[in-house]
């Protein structure tokens, strides 16, 4: 006689517990969202892994969310991962950022380093070549017939802008020895290939050159800088347009502010800035890359 009421009571308690459990799950979904960050592999993997491990930790602490770094194999993979939504926030060069943004509706440039406002590429040469220092852009034509290498095919500072200035001097890709230049894959690789003599000259990021110089990886008896380009806007953080919906209203603005607050008083933030070769991050916007887009269309990197 008493079993039916007990069963009903048991069912009510079970339903109540399940409701609480489900509500708890729903409430925690937002908190469990992960900010997936990435970067173009423009430098050696050891440096990138060290940088993005500490950056992920700091962003997670500042934003109170999980942050995960997802490395990619090449520049094109970074663009694809952003376009397909597999990465939320990516550290792009100017060209790859532009390619990703044009393919991803609503995406937005949010910040860059202080050094990216006036970025330079440098041209280097092996000392056993007959190449001399260049004082005038038109003298880039002395590189005709030389063994020359760029970095990645989609690199802004290692290919796009160097090719743009070479073209202005009347040097076409077919003018290099072998009727085409090399593509080393990264700035570090370009330096090593020119230093070893595999190529007589090459172009790379001035920032990467300086860092290798500071760390004793440059042998001045073998390689030297022959020319520095005029300045242009380069690297930046590109964010998906749906982050406010994914996390919470105002998240993108909060994320931007975290980067802008990075300073050398914090031990971890100082380490991040040093690994980025920057004093600070500054605000940036899509329009800063209009000139890069014009050059990319001229050269055919954007159709």
mmCIF file of C-alpha atoms in Angstrom:
data_model
loop_
_atom_site.group_PDB
_atom_site.id
_atom_site.type_symbol
_atom_site.label_atom_id
_atom_site.label_comp_id
_atom_site.label_asym_id
_atom_site.label_seq_id
_atom_site.Cartn_x
_atom_site.Cartn_y
_atom_site.Cartn_z
ATOM 1 C CA UNK A 1 0.000 0.000 0.000
ATOM 2 C CA UNK A 2 2.848 2.422 0.766
ATOM 3 C CA UNK A 3 5.013 1.490 -2.247
ATOM 4 C CA UNK A 4 3.168 3.706 -4.806
ATOM 5 C CA UNK A 5 3.592 7.014 -2.892
ATOM 6 C CA UNK A 6 7.255 6.159 -2.242
ATOM 7 C CA UNK A 7 7.811 5.488 -5.956
ATOM 8 C CA UNK A 8 6.152 8.798 -6.887
ATOM 9 C CA UNK A 9 8.287 10.638 -4.319
ATOM 10 C CA UNK A 10 11.412 8.954 -5.662
ATOM 11 C CA UNK A 11 10.524 9.973 -9.234
ATOM 12 C CA UNK A 12 9.954 13.601 -8.193
ATOM 13 C CA UNK A 13 13.346 13.740 -6.472
ATOM 14 C CA UNK A 14 15.024 12.154 -9.501
ATOM 15 C CA UNK A 15 13.400 14.641 -11.903
ATOM 16 C CA UNK A 16 14.424 17.552 -9.668
ATOM 17 C CA UNK A 17 18.028 16.341 -9.519
ATOM 18 C CA UNK A 18 18.150 15.846 -13.282
ATOM 19 C CA UNK A 19 16.776 19.362 -13.797
ATOM 20 C CA UNK A 20 19.449 20.830 -11.541
ATOM 21 C CA UNK A 21 22.111 18.800 -13.355
ATOM 22 C CA UNK A 22 20.893 19.974 -16.779
ATOM 23 C CA UNK A 23 20.681 23.610 -15.706
ATOM 24 C CA UNK A 24 24.177 23.342 -14.315
ATOM 25 C CA UNK A 25 25.428 21.974 -17.623
ATOM 26 C CA UNK A 26 23.706 24.713 -19.625
ATOM 27 C CA UNK A 27 25.111 27.373 -17.345
ATOM 28 C CA UNK A 28 28.654 26.047 -17.665
ATOM 29 C CA UNK A 29 28.679 25.754 -21.468
ATOM 30 C CA UNK A 30 29.876 29.333 -21.960
ATOM 31 C CA UNK A 31 32.515 28.917 -19.315
ATOM 32 C CA UNK A 32 33.806 25.812 -21.071
ATOM 33 C CA UNK A 33 34.202 27.525 -24.455
ATOM 34 C CA UNK A 34 37.831 27.567 -25.534
ATOM 35 C CA UNK A 35 39.580 30.476 -27.249
ATOM 36 C CA UNK A 36 41.653 28.789 -29.966
ATOM 37 C CA UNK A 37 44.632 30.864 -31.007
ATOM 38 C CA UNK A 38 47.136 30.330 -33.799
ATOM 39 C CA UNK A 39 49.964 31.964 -35.717
ATOM 40 C CA UNK A 40 51.687 31.744 -39.071
ATOM 41 C CA UNK A 41 54.791 29.532 -38.708
ATOM 42 C CA UNK A 42 57.227 32.257 -39.735
ATOM 43 C CA UNK A 43 59.990 31.247 -37.291
ATOM 44 C CA UNK A 44 61.452 28.075 -35.840
ATOM 45 C CA UNK A 45 58.893 25.867 -33.993
ATOM 46 C CA UNK A 46 60.827 25.971 -30.710
ATOM 47 C CA UNK A 47 60.468 29.761 -30.503
ATOM 48 C CA UNK A 48 56.780 29.675 -31.439
ATOM 49 C CA UNK A 49 55.920 26.934 -28.946
ATOM 50 C CA UNK A 50 57.635 28.828 -26.130
ATOM 51 C CA UNK A 51 55.931 32.095 -27.057
ATOM 52 C CA UNK A 52 52.399 30.789 -27.444
ATOM 53 C CA UNK A 53 52.545 28.587 -24.353
ATOM 54 C CA UNK A 54 53.181 31.564 -22.113
ATOM 55 C CA UNK A 55 50.760 33.780 -24.072
ATOM 56 C CA UNK A 56 47.955 31.210 -23.779
ATOM 57 C CA UNK A 57 48.537 31.027 -20.042
ATOM 58 C CA UNK A 58 48.400 34.810 -19.634
ATOM 59 C CA UNK A 59 45.293 35.274 -21.806
ATOM 60 C CA UNK A 60 43.554 32.489 -19.897
ATOM 61 C CA UNK A 61 44.346 34.178 -16.606
ATOM 62 C CA UNK A 62 43.324 37.648 -17.778
ATOM 63 C CA UNK A 63 40.108 36.586 -19.510
ATOM 64 C CA UNK A 64 39.153 33.749 -17.143
ATOM 65 C CA UNK A 65 38.586 31.291 -19.983
ATOM 66 C CA UNK A 66 40.445 28.339 -21.475
ATOM 67 C CA UNK A 67 42.920 29.323 -24.193
ATOM 68 C CA UNK A 68 44.548 26.760 -26.461
ATOM 69 C CA UNK A 69 47.359 27.287 -28.990
ATOM 70 C CA UNK A 70 46.913 25.219 -32.156
ATOM 71 C CA UNK A 71 50.065 25.189 -34.326
ATOM 72 C CA UNK A 72 49.722 24.910 -38.109
ATOM 73 C CA UNK A 73 52.145 23.560 -40.694
ATOM 74 C CA UNK A 74 52.336 26.506 -43.088
ATOM 75 C CA UNK A 75 50.960 29.955 -43.908
ATOM 76 C CA UNK A 76 48.133 28.637 -46.093
ATOM 77 C CA UNK A 77 47.009 26.300 -43.297
ATOM 78 C CA UNK A 78 46.712 29.264 -40.920
ATOM 79 C CA UNK A 79 44.484 31.106 -43.402
ATOM 80 C CA UNK A 80 42.343 27.993 -43.961
ATOM 81 C CA UNK A 81 41.988 27.290 -40.225
ATOM 82 C CA UNK A 82 40.766 30.850 -39.666
ATOM 83 C CA UNK A 83 38.405 30.785 -42.661
ATOM 84 C CA UNK A 84 36.802 27.520 -41.549
ATOM 85 C CA UNK A 85 36.398 28.742 -37.963
ATOM 86 C CA UNK A 86 38.902 26.331 -36.418
ATOM 87 C CA UNK A 87 40.899 29.254 -35.027
ATOM 88 C CA UNK A 88 39.348 32.226 -33.205
ATOM 89 C CA UNK A 89 42.329 34.513 -33.063
ATOM 90 C CA UNK A 90 45.438 34.390 -35.243
ATOM 91 C CA UNK A 91 48.735 36.265 -35.364
ATOM 92 C CA UNK A 92 49.033 36.971 -39.089
ATOM 93 C CA UNK A 93 51.457 38.812 -41.297
ATOM 94 C CA UNK A 94 49.871 41.616 -43.314
ATOM 95 C CA UNK A 95 49.318 39.505 -46.444
ATOM 96 C CA UNK A 96 48.014 36.344 -44.766
ATOM 97 C CA UNK A 97 45.822 38.438 -42.457
ATOM 98 C CA UNK A 98 44.377 40.167 -45.492
ATOM 99 C CA UNK A 99 43.774 36.848 -47.261
ATOM 100 C CA UNK A 100 42.047 35.434 -44.164
ATOM 101 C CA UNK A 101 39.957 38.559 -43.529
ATOM 102 C CA UNK A 102 38.706 38.816 -47.112
ATOM 103 C CA UNK A 103 37.484 35.203 -46.839
ATOM 104 C CA UNK A 104 35.919 35.525 -43.363
ATOM 105 C CA UNK A 105 32.930 37.824 -43.009
ATOM 106 C CA UNK A 106 32.970 40.003 -39.903
ATOM 107 C CA UNK A 107 36.591 39.311 -38.936
ATOM 108 C CA UNK A 108 38.470 42.254 -37.533
ATOM 109 C CA UNK A 109 42.041 43.472 -36.995
ATOM 110 C CA UNK A 110 42.279 44.334 -33.294
ATOM 111 C CA UNK A 111 45.926 44.992 -32.389
ATOM 112 C CA UNK A 112 49.523 44.914 -33.532
ATOM 113 C CA UNK A 113 52.964 45.466 -31.996
ATOM 114 C CA UNK A 114 54.511 48.900 -31.794
ATOM 115 C CA UNK A 115 57.112 47.788 -34.372
ATOM 116 C CA UNK A 116 54.440 46.762 -36.897
ATOM 117 C CA UNK A 117 53.419 50.341 -37.659
ATOM 118 C CA UNK A 118 56.723 50.944 -39.416
ATOM 119 C CA UNK A 119 57.991 47.521 -40.363
ATOM 120 C CA UNK A 120 60.941 46.887 -42.687
ATOM 121 C CA UNK A 121 62.305 44.043 -44.736
ATOM 122 C CA UNK A 122 66.021 43.759 -45.259
ATOM 123 C CA UNK A 123 68.046 42.310 -48.096
ATOM 124 C CA UNK A 124 71.117 40.307 -47.098
ATOM 125 C CA UNK A 125 74.012 38.871 -49.093
ATOM 126 C CA UNK A 126 76.751 36.314 -48.624
ATOM 127 C CA UNK A 127 80.153 37.986 -48.353
ATOM 128 C CA UNK A 128 81.683 35.647 -50.938
ATOM 129 C CA UNK A 129 79.267 36.977 -53.558
ATOM 130 C CA UNK A 130 80.175 40.086 -55.531
ATOM 131 C CA UNK A 131 77.126 41.936 -54.186
ATOM 132 C CA UNK A 132 77.737 45.385 -52.683
ATOM 133 C CA UNK A 133 75.661 47.553 -50.335
ATOM 134 C CA UNK A 134 72.717 49.232 -52.061
ATOM 135 C CA UNK A 135 72.036 52.920 -51.450
ATOM 136 C CA UNK A 136 69.328 53.506 -54.042
ATOM 137 C CA UNK A 137 66.299 51.314 -54.787
ATOM 138 C CA UNK A 138 67.222 51.274 -58.483
ATOM 139 C CA UNK A 139 70.481 49.510 -57.591
ATOM 140 C CA UNK A 140 68.444 46.414 -56.671
ATOM 141 C CA UNK A 141 68.913 45.526 -60.324
ATOM 142 C CA UNK A 142 72.456 44.392 -59.386
ATOM 143 C CA UNK A 143 70.720 41.276 -57.990
ATOM 144 C CA UNK A 144 69.813 40.138 -61.504
ATOM 145 C CA UNK A 145 71.475 36.817 -62.284
ATOM 146 C CA UNK A 146 72.116 36.033 -58.577
ATOM 147 C CA UNK A 147 70.947 33.011 -56.584
ATOM 148 C CA UNK A 148 68.188 34.693 -54.549
ATOM 149 C CA UNK A 149 65.698 33.381 -51.981
ATOM 150 C CA UNK A 150 62.540 34.738 -50.379
ATOM 151 C CA UNK A 151 60.973 33.175 -47.232
ATOM 152 C CA UNK A 152 57.483 31.742 -47.480
ATOM 153 C CA UNK A 153 55.573 32.396 -50.712
ATOM 154 C CA UNK A 154 52.847 34.113 -48.612
ATOM 155 C CA UNK A 155 55.140 36.116 -46.358
ATOM 156 C CA UNK A 156 54.651 39.893 -46.319
ATOM 157 C CA UNK A 157 58.159 40.842 -45.181
ATOM 158 C CA UNK A 158 59.903 37.810 -46.669
ATOM 159 C CA UNK A 159 58.295 37.919 -50.115
ATOM 160 C CA UNK A 160 55.468 40.373 -50.924
ATOM 161 C CA UNK A 161 57.130 43.697 -50.096
ATOM 162 C CA UNK A 162 60.647 42.636 -51.219
ATOM 163 C CA UNK A 163 59.167 41.545 -54.560
ATOM 164 C CA UNK A 164 57.247 44.831 -54.795
ATOM 165 C CA UNK A 165 60.429 46.895 -54.383
ATOM 166 C CA UNK A 166 62.383 44.617 -56.746
ATOM 167 C CA UNK A 167 59.679 45.173 -59.357
ATOM 168 C CA UNK A 168 59.914 48.942 -58.860
ATOM 169 C CA UNK A 169 63.632 48.635 -59.670
ATOM 170 C CA UNK A 170 62.819 46.655 -62.806
ATOM 171 C CA UNK A 171 63.766 43.231 -61.421
ATOM 172 C CA UNK A 172 61.354 40.401 -62.270
ATOM 173 C CA UNK A 173 61.360 36.911 -60.732
ATOM 174 C CA UNK A 174 62.673 35.408 -63.982
ATOM 175 C CA UNK A 175 65.769 37.636 -63.724
ATOM 176 C CA UNK A 176 67.303 35.579 -60.888
ATOM 177 C CA UNK A 177 69.745 32.762 -61.599
ATOM 178 C CA UNK A 178 67.833 29.692 -62.760
ATOM 179 C CA UNK A 179 65.007 31.971 -63.976
ATOM 180 C CA UNK A 180 63.288 31.894 -60.566
ATOM 181 C CA UNK A 181 63.975 32.689 -56.898
ATOM 182 C CA UNK A 182 64.000 30.184 -54.046
ATOM 183 C CA UNK A 183 61.415 30.050 -51.248
ATOM 184 C CA UNK A 184 63.085 28.977 -48.006
ATOM 185 C CA UNK A 185 59.843 28.673 -46.015
ATOM 186 C CA UNK A 186 60.748 31.021 -43.140
ATOM 187 C CA UNK A 187 62.868 34.039 -42.221
ATOM 188 C CA UNK A 188 65.243 31.956 -40.111
ATOM 189 C CA UNK A 189 65.779 29.561 -43.009
ATOM 190 C CA UNK A 190 66.504 32.429 -45.421
ATOM 191 C CA UNK A 191 69.222 33.734 -43.098
ATOM 192 C CA UNK A 192 70.840 30.303 -42.746
ATOM 193 C CA UNK A 193 70.732 29.590 -46.495
ATOM 194 C CA UNK A 194 72.383 32.903 -47.405
ATOM 195 C CA UNK A 195 74.896 32.621 -44.576
ATOM 196 C CA UNK A 196 75.877 29.119 -45.736
ATOM 197 C CA UNK A 197 76.278 30.272 -49.325
ATOM 198 C CA UNK A 198 73.451 28.139 -50.721
ATOM 199 C CA UNK A 199 72.015 31.428 -51.978
ATOM 200 C CA UNK A 200 73.980 34.599 -52.732
ATOM 201 C CA UNK A 201 71.239 36.903 -51.423
ATOM 202 C CA UNK A 202 67.792 36.896 -49.854
ATOM 203 C CA UNK A 203 65.114 38.973 -48.127
ATOM 204 C CA UNK A 204 63.684 38.620 -44.631
ATOM 205 C CA UNK A 205 62.101 40.440 -41.718
ATOM 206 C CA UNK A 206 64.356 43.016 -40.060
ATOM 207 C CA UNK A 207 62.990 41.902 -36.671
ATOM 208 C CA UNK A 208 64.117 38.294 -37.212
ATOM 209 C CA UNK A 209 67.532 39.467 -38.405
ATOM 210 C CA UNK A 210 68.005 41.562 -35.244
ATOM 211 C CA UNK A 211 66.949 38.742 -32.950
ATOM 212 C CA UNK A 212 69.340 36.286 -34.586
ATOM 213 C CA UNK A 213 72.079 38.902 -34.373
ATOM 214 C CA UNK A 214 71.464 39.350 -30.621
ATOM 215 C CA UNK A 215 71.542 35.593 -30.055
ATOM 216 C CA UNK A 216 74.822 35.131 -31.899
ATOM 217 C CA UNK A 217 73.325 33.168 -34.784
ATOM 218 C CA UNK A 218 74.607 35.608 -37.400
ATOM 219 C CA UNK A 219 78.225 35.279 -38.541
ATOM 220 C CA UNK A 220 79.213 38.790 -39.712
ATOM 221 C CA UNK A 221 82.183 37.319 -41.562
ATOM 222 C CA UNK A 222 79.770 35.440 -43.850
ATOM 223 C CA UNK A 223 76.600 37.527 -44.261
ATOM 224 C CA UNK A 224 75.683 41.230 -44.201
ATOM 225 C CA UNK A 225 72.753 43.612 -44.806
ATOM 226 C CA UNK A 226 72.803 45.262 -48.222
ATOM 227 C CA UNK A 227 69.508 47.241 -48.145
ATOM 228 C CA UNK A 228 66.500 48.083 -45.959
ATOM 229 C CA UNK A 229 63.067 48.744 -47.483
ATOM 230 C CA UNK A 230 60.816 51.743 -46.742
ATOM 231 C CA UNK A 231 58.337 51.062 -43.904
ATOM 232 C CA UNK A 232 54.887 49.463 -44.101
ATOM 233 C CA UNK A 233 52.217 47.992 -41.755
ATOM 234 C CA UNK A 234 52.757 44.319 -41.019
ATOM 235 C CA UNK A 235 51.811 41.747 -38.346
ATOM 236 C CA UNK A 236 48.519 41.940 -36.428
ATOM 237 C CA UNK A 237 45.965 39.994 -34.404
ATOM 238 C CA UNK A 238 42.910 39.071 -36.468
ATOM 239 C CA UNK A 239 39.788 38.059 -34.507
ATOM 240 C CA UNK A 240 36.687 36.228 -35.692
ATOM 241 C CA UNK A 241 33.547 38.363 -35.824
ATOM 242 C CA UNK A 242 31.540 35.965 -33.634
ATOM 243 C CA UNK A 243 33.588 36.125 -30.417
ATOM 244 C CA UNK A 244 31.039 38.304 -28.590
ATOM 245 C CA UNK A 245 28.379 35.697 -29.375
ATOM 246 C CA UNK A 246 30.635 32.763 -28.498
ATOM 247 C CA UNK A 247 31.779 34.126 -25.127
ATOM 248 C CA UNK A 248 29.845 37.193 -24.037
ATOM 249 C CA UNK A 249 28.861 40.668 -25.172
ATOM 250 C CA UNK A 250 31.900 42.962 -25.281
ATOM 251 C CA UNK A 251 34.406 40.092 -25.318
ATOM 252 C CA UNK A 252 36.335 41.309 -28.391
ATOM 253 C CA UNK A 253 36.793 44.729 -26.816
ATOM 254 C CA UNK A 254 37.944 43.124 -23.562
ATOM 255 C CA UNK A 255 40.376 40.882 -25.454
ATOM 256 C CA UNK A 256 41.842 43.906 -27.227
ATOM 257 C CA UNK A 257 42.272 45.748 -23.945
ATOM 258 C CA UNK A 258 44.182 42.797 -22.474
ATOM 259 C CA UNK A 259 46.759 43.076 -25.270
ATOM 260 C CA UNK A 260 46.971 46.854 -24.901
ATOM 261 C CA UNK A 261 47.603 46.524 -21.142
ATOM 262 C CA UNK A 262 50.629 44.221 -21.544
ATOM 263 C CA UNK A 263 53.634 45.867 -19.933
ATOM 264 C CA UNK A 264 57.085 45.097 -18.597
ATOM 265 C CA UNK A 265 56.077 45.425 -14.916
ATOM 266 C CA UNK A 266 54.515 41.957 -15.082
ATOM 267 C CA UNK A 267 57.135 39.194 -15.294
ATOM 268 C CA UNK A 268 55.038 37.013 -17.595
ATOM 269 C CA UNK A 269 53.921 39.905 -19.815
ATOM 270 C CA UNK A 270 57.508 41.128 -20.067
ATOM 271 C CA UNK A 271 58.530 37.673 -21.285
ATOM 272 C CA UNK A 272 55.734 37.725 -23.881
ATOM 273 C CA UNK A 273 56.739 41.145 -25.165
ATOM 274 C CA UNK A 274 60.380 40.064 -25.403
ATOM 275 C CA UNK A 275 59.413 36.938 -27.348
ATOM 276 C CA UNK A 276 57.379 39.163 -29.684
ATOM 277 C CA UNK A 277 60.357 41.590 -29.939
ATOM 278 C CA UNK A 278 58.041 44.428 -28.905
ATOM 279 C CA UNK A 279 57.769 47.111 -26.224
ATOM 280 C CA UNK A 280 53.972 47.014 -26.307
ATOM 281 C CA UNK A 281 50.864 46.200 -28.355
ATOM 282 C CA UNK A 282 48.888 49.030 -29.935
ATOM 283 C CA UNK A 283 45.404 49.337 -31.419
ATOM 284 C CA UNK A 284 45.057 48.559 -35.105
ATOM 285 C CA UNK A 285 42.291 48.402 -37.705
ATOM 286 C CA UNK A 286 41.419 46.874 -41.071
ATOM 287 C CA UNK A 287 42.095 50.110 -42.963
ATOM 288 C CA UNK A 288 45.801 50.032 -42.032
ATOM 289 C CA UNK A 289 46.239 47.291 -44.637
ATOM 290 C CA UNK A 290 44.659 49.007 -47.653
ATOM 291 C CA UNK A 291 48.081 49.709 -49.197
ATOM 292 C CA UNK A 292 49.177 46.105 -48.649
ATOM 293 C CA UNK A 293 46.012 44.953 -50.431
ATOM 294 C CA UNK A 294 46.830 47.197 -53.387
ATOM 295 C CA UNK A 295 50.370 45.730 -53.634
ATOM 296 C CA UNK A 296 49.055 42.165 -53.220
ATOM 297 C CA UNK A 297 46.606 42.686 -56.081
ATOM 298 C CA UNK A 298 49.341 44.187 -58.279
ATOM 299 C CA UNK A 299 51.579 41.165 -57.678
ATOM 300 C CA UNK A 300 48.714 38.700 -58.025
ATOM 301 C CA UNK A 301 48.697 37.338 -54.460
ATOM 302 C CA UNK A 302 45.054 38.440 -54.137
ATOM 303 C CA UNK A 303 42.699 38.118 -57.104
#
